XYZ file of N, CA and C in Angstrom:
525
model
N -33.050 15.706 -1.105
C -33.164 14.958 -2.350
C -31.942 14.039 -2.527
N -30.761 14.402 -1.860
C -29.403 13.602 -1.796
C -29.609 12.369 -1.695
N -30.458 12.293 -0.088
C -30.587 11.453 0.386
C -31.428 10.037 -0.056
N -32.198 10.760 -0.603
C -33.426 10.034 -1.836
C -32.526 9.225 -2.663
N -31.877 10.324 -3.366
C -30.963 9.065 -4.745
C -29.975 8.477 -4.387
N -29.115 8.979 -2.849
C -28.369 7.619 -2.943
C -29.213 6.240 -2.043
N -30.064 6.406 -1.312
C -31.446 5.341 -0.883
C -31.711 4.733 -2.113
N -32.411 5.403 -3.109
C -32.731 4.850 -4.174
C -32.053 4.545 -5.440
N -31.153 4.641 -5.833
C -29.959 4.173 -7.032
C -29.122 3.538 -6.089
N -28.509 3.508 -4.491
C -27.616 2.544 -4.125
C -26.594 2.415 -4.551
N -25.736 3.864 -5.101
C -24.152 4.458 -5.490
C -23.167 3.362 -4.318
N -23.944 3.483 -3.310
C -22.981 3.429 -1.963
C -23.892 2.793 -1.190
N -23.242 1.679 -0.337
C -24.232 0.760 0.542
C -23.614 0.927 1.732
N -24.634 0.685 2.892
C -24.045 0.350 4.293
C -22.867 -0.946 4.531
N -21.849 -0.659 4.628
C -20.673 -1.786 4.429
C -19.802 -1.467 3.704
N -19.848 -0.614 2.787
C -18.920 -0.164 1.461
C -17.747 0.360 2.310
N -16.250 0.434 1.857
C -15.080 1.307 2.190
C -15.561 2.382 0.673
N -15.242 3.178 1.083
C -14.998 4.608 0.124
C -14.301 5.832 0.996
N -13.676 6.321 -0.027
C -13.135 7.664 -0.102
C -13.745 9.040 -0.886
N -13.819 9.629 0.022
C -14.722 10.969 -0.225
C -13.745 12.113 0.065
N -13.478 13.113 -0.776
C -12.376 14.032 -0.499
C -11.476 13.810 0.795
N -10.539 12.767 0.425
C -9.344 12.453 1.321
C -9.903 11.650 2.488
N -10.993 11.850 2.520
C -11.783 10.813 3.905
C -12.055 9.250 3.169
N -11.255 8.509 4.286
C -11.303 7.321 3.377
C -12.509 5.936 5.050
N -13.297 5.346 4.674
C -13.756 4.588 5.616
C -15.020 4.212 5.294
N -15.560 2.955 6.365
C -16.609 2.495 6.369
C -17.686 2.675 6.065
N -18.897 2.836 5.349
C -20.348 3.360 5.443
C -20.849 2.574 6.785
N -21.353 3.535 7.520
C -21.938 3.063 8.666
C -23.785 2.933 8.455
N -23.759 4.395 8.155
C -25.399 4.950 8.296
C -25.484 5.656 7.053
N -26.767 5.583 6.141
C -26.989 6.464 5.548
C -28.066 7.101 5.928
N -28.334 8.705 6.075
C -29.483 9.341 6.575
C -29.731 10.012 5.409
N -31.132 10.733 4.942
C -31.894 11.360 4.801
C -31.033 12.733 3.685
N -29.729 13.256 5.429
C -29.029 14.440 4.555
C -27.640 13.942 4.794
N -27.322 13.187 5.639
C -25.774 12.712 5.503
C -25.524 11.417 5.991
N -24.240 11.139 5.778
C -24.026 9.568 5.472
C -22.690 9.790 6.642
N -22.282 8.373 7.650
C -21.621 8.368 8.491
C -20.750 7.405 8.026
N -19.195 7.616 8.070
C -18.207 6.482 7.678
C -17.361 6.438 8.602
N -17.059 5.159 9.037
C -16.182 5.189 10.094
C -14.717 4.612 9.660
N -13.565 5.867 9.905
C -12.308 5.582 9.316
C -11.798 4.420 10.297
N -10.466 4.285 9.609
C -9.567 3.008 10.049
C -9.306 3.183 11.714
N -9.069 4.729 11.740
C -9.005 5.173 13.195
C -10.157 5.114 14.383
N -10.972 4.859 13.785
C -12.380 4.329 14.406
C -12.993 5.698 14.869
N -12.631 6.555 14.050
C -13.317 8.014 13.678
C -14.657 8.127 13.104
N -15.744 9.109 13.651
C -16.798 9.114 12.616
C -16.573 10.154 11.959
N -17.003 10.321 10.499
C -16.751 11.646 9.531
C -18.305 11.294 8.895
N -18.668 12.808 9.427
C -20.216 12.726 8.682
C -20.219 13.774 6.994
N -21.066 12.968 6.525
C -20.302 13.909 5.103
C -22.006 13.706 4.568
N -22.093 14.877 4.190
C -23.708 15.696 3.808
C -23.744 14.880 2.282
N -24.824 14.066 2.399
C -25.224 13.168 0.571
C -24.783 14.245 -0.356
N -25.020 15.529 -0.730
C -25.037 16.171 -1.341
C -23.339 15.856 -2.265
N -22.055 16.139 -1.072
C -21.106 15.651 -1.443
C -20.666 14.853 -1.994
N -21.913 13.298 -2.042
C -21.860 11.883 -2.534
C -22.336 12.080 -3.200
N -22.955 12.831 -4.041
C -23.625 12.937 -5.419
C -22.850 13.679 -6.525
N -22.814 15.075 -5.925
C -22.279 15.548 -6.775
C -20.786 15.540 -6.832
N -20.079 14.785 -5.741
C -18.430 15.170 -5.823
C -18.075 13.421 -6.511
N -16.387 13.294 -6.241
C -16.225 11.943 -6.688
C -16.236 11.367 -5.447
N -16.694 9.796 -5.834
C -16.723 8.950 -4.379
C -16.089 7.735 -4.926
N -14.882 7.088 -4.466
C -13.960 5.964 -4.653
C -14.732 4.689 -3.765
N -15.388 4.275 -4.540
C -16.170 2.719 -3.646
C -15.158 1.553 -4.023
N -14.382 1.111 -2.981
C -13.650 0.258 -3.045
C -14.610 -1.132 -2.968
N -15.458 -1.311 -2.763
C -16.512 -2.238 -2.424
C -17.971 -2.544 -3.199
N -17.952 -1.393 -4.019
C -19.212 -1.546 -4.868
C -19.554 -2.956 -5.534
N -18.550 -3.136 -6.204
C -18.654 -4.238 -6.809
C -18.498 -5.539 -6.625
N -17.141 -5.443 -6.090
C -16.890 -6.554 -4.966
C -15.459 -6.229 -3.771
N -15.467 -7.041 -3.159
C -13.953 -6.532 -2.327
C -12.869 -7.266 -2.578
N -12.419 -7.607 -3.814
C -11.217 -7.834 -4.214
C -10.297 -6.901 -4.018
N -8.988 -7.114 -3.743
C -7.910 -5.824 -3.738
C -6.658 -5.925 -4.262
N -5.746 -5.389 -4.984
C -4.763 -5.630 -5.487
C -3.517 -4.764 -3.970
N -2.350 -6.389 -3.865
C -1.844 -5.850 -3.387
C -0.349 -5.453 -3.870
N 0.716 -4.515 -3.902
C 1.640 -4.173 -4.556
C 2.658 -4.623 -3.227
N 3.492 -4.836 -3.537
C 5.103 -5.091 -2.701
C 6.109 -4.492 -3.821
N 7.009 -3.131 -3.093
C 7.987 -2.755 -4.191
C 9.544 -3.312 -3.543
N 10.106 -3.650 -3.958
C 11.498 -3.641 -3.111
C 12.650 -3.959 -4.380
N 13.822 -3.483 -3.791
C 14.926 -3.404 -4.693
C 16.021 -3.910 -3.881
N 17.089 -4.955 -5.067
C 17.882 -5.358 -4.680
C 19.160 -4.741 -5.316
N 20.207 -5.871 -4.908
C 21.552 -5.036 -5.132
C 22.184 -5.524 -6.357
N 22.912 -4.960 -7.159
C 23.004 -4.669 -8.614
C 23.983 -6.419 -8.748
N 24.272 -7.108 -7.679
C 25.064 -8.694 -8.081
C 23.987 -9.643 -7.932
N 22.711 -9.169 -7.531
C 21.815 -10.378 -7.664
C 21.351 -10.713 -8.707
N 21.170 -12.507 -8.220
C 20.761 -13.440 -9.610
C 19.276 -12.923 -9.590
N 18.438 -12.133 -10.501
C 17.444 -12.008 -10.813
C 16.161 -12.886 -10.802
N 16.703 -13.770 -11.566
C 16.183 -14.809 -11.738
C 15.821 -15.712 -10.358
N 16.210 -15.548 -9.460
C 16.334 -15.772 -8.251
C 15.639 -15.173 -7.349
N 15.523 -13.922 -7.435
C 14.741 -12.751 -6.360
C 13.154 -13.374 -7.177
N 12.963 -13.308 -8.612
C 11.597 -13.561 -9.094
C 11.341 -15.314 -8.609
N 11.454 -15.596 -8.541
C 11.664 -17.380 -8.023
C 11.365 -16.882 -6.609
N 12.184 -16.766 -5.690
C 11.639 -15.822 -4.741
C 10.625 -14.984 -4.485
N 10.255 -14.094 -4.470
C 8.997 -13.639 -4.830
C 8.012 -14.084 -4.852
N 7.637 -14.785 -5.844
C 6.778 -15.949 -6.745
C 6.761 -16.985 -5.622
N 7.408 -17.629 -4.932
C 7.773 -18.661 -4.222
C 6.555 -18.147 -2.501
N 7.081 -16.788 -1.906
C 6.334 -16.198 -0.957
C 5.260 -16.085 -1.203
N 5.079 -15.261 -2.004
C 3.452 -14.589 -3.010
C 2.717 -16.309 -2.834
N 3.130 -17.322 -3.261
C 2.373 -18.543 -3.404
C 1.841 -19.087 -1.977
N 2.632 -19.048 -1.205
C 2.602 -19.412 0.059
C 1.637 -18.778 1.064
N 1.155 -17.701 0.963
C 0.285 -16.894 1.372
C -0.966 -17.497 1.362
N -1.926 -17.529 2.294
C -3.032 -18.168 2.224
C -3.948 -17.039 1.546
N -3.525 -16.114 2.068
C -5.033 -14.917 1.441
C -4.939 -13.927 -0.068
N -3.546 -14.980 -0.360
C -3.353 -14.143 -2.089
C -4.212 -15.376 -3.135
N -5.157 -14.677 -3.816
C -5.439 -15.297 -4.086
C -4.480 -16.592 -5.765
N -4.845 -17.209 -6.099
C -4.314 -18.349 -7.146
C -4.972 -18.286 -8.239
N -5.873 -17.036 -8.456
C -6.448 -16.737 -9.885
C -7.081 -15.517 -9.410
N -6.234 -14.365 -10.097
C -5.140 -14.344 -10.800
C -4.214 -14.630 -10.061
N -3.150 -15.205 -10.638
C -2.028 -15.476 -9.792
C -1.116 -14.310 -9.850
N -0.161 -14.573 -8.842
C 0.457 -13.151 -8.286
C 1.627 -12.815 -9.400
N 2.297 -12.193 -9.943
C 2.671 -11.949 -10.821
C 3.929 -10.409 -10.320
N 5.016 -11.116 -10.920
C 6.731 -10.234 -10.706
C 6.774 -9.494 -11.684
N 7.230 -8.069 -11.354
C 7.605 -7.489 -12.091
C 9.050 -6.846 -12.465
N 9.800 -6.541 -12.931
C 11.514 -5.882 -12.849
C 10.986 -4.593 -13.269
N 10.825 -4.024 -12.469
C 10.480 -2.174 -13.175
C 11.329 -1.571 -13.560
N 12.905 -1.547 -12.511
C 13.510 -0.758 -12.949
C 14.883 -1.056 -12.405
N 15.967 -0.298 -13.659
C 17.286 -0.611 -13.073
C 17.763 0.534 -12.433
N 17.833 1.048 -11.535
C 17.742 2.467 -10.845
C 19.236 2.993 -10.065
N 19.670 3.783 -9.497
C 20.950 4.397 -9.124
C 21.581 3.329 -8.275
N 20.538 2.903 -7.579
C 21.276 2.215 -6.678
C 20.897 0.851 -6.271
N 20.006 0.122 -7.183
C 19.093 -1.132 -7.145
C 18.437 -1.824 -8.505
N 18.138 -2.212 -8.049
C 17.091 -3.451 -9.560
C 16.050 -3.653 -8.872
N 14.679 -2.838 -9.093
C 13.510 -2.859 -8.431
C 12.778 -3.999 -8.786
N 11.825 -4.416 -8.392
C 11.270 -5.265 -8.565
C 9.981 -4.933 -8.047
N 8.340 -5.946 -8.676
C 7.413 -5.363 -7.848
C 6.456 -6.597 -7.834
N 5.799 -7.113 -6.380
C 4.932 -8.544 -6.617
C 3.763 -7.724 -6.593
N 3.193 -8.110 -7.234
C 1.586 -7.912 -7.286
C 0.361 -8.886 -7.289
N -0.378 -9.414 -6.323
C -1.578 -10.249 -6.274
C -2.799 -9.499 -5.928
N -3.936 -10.673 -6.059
C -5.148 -10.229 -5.455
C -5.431 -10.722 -4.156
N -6.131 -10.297 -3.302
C -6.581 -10.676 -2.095
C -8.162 -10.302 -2.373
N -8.554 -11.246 -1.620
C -10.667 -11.792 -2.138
C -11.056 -10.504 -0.803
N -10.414 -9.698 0.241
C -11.243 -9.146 0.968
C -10.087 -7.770 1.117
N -10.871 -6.704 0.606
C -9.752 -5.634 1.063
C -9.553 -5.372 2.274
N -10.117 -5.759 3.199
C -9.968 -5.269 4.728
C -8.348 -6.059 4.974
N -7.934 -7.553 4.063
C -7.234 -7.864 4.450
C -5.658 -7.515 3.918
N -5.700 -6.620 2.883
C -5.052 -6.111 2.049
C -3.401 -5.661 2.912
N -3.686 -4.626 3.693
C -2.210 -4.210 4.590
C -1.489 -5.454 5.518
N -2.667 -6.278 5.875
C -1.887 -7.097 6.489
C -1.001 -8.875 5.894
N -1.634 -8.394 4.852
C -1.097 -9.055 3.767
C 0.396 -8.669 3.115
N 0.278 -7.506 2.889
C 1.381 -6.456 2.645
C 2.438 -6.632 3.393
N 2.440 -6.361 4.774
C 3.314 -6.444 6.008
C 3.898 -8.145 5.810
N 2.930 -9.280 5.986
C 3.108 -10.143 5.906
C 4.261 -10.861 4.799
N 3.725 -10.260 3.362
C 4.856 -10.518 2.540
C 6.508 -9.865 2.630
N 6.254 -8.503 3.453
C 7.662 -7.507 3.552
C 8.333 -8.872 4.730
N 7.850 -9.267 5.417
C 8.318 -9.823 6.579
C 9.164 -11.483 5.964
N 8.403 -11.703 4.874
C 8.567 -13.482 4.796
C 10.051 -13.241 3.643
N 9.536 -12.142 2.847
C 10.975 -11.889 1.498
C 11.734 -11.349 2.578
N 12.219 -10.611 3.726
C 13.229 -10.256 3.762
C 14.198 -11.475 4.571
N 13.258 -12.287 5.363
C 14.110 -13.760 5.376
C 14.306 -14.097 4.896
N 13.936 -14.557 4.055
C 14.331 -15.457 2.617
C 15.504 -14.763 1.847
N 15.185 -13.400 1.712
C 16.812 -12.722 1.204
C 17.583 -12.958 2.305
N 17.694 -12.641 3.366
C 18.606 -13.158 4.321
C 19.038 -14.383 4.223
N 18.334 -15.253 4.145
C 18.961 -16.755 3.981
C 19.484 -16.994 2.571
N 19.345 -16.453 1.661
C 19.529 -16.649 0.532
C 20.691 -15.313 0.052
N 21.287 -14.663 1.437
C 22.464 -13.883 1.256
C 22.104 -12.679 -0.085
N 20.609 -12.027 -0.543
C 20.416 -11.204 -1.338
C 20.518 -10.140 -0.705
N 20.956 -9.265 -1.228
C 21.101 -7.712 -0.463
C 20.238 -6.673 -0.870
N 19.757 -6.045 0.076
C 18.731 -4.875 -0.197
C 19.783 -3.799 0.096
N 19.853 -2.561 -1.298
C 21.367 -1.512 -0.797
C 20.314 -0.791 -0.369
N 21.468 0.296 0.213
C 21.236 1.430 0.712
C 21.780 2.615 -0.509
N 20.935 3.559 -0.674
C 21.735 4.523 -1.129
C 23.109 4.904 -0.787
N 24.189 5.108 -1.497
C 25.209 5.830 -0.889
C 25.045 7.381 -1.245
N 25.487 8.272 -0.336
C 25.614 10.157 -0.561
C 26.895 9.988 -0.102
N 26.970 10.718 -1.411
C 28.635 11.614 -0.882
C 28.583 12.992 -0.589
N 29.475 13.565 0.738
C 28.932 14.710 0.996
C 30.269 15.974 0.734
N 30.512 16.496 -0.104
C 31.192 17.418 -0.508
C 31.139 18.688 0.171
N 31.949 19.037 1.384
C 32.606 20.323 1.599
C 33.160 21.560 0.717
N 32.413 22.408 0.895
C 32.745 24.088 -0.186
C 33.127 25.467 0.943
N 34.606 25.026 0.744
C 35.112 25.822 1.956
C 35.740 25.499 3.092
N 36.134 26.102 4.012
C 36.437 25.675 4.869
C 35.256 24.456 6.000
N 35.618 23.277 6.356
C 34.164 22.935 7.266
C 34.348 23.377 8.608
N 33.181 23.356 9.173
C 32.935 23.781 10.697
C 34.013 23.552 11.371
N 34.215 24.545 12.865
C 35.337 24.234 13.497
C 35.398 22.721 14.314
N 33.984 22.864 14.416
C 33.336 21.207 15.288
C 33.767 20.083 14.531
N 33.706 20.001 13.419
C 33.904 19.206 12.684
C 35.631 18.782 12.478
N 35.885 17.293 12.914
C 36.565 16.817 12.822
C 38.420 17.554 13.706
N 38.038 17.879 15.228
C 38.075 18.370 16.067
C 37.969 17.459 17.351
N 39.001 16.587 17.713
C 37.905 16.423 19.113
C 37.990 17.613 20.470
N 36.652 17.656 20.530
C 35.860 18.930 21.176
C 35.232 18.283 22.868
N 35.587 18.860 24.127
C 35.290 17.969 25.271
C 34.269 18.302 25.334
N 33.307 18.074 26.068
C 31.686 18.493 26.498
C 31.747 18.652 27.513
């Protein structure tokens, strides 16, 4: 009967990306009693309709394949702000596959221990193209901070000794 209502109501189509308890991929086939999705890994995971009915199913595609993509990155507490978002904004535009309505849009989330976060967010018209979009923007801002001398910190740890430390430690020891 699974098989019946998702055939007939069409929850989920052949082509759809969805996620089904942690299984995330393609609709390949729908049968009768189970439905075949093929993950990113080019895995098949057969998953019994029953599961698609009664459990939750994340259709990234139902509606349409728009995708929101996020970029988080944090800079170092002397940058001109105003500058990294100009930046940002500047890459994000340049992108052929972000889309220009909505336009991509900066955020300052947070002033944090060791940075001033920041976060770009656009749409892309096809989720398949979503990660490589992602990669694409990590790749174009961190030149541009490079040329533009912005610094991405590093955490600093300080590491506090309680006691005597190891004999190895600070020792030179021959091998």
């Amino acid at each position: 009967i699974s098989g019946l209502i998702l055939l007939a109501e069409r929850p989920i189509r052949v082509g759809d990306i969805i996620n089904v308890k942690g299984e995330e991929g393609q609709v390949r086939r729908i049968q009768v009693r189970a439905t075949e999705i093929e993950t990113a890994d080019r895995a098949s995971v057969i998953i019994p309709n029953s599961e698609l009915i009664t459990g939750v199913v994340k259709n990234w595609t139902h509606a349409n394949t728009l995708s929101r993509v996020v970029v988080r990155i944090g800079v170092g507490y002397g940058s001109d702000v105003e500058k990294v978002r100009a930046i940002l904004l500047e890459v994000a535009g340049a992108h052929q596959h972000l889309m220009t309505s909505p336009a991509p849009m900066v955020f300052l989330t947070s002033i944090a221990d060791s940075a001033i976060n920041f976060e770009l967010s656009g749409v892309v018209r096809n989720i398949s193209d979503a990660a490589g979009v992602k990669s694409d923007l990590y790749f174009a801002i961190l030149a541009r901070f490079r040329a533009e001398n912005i610094t991405i910190p590093n955490p600093l740890r300080e590491v506090i000794w309680r006691g005597e430390p190891p004999a190895a430690m600070g020792k030179g020891q021959e091998h």
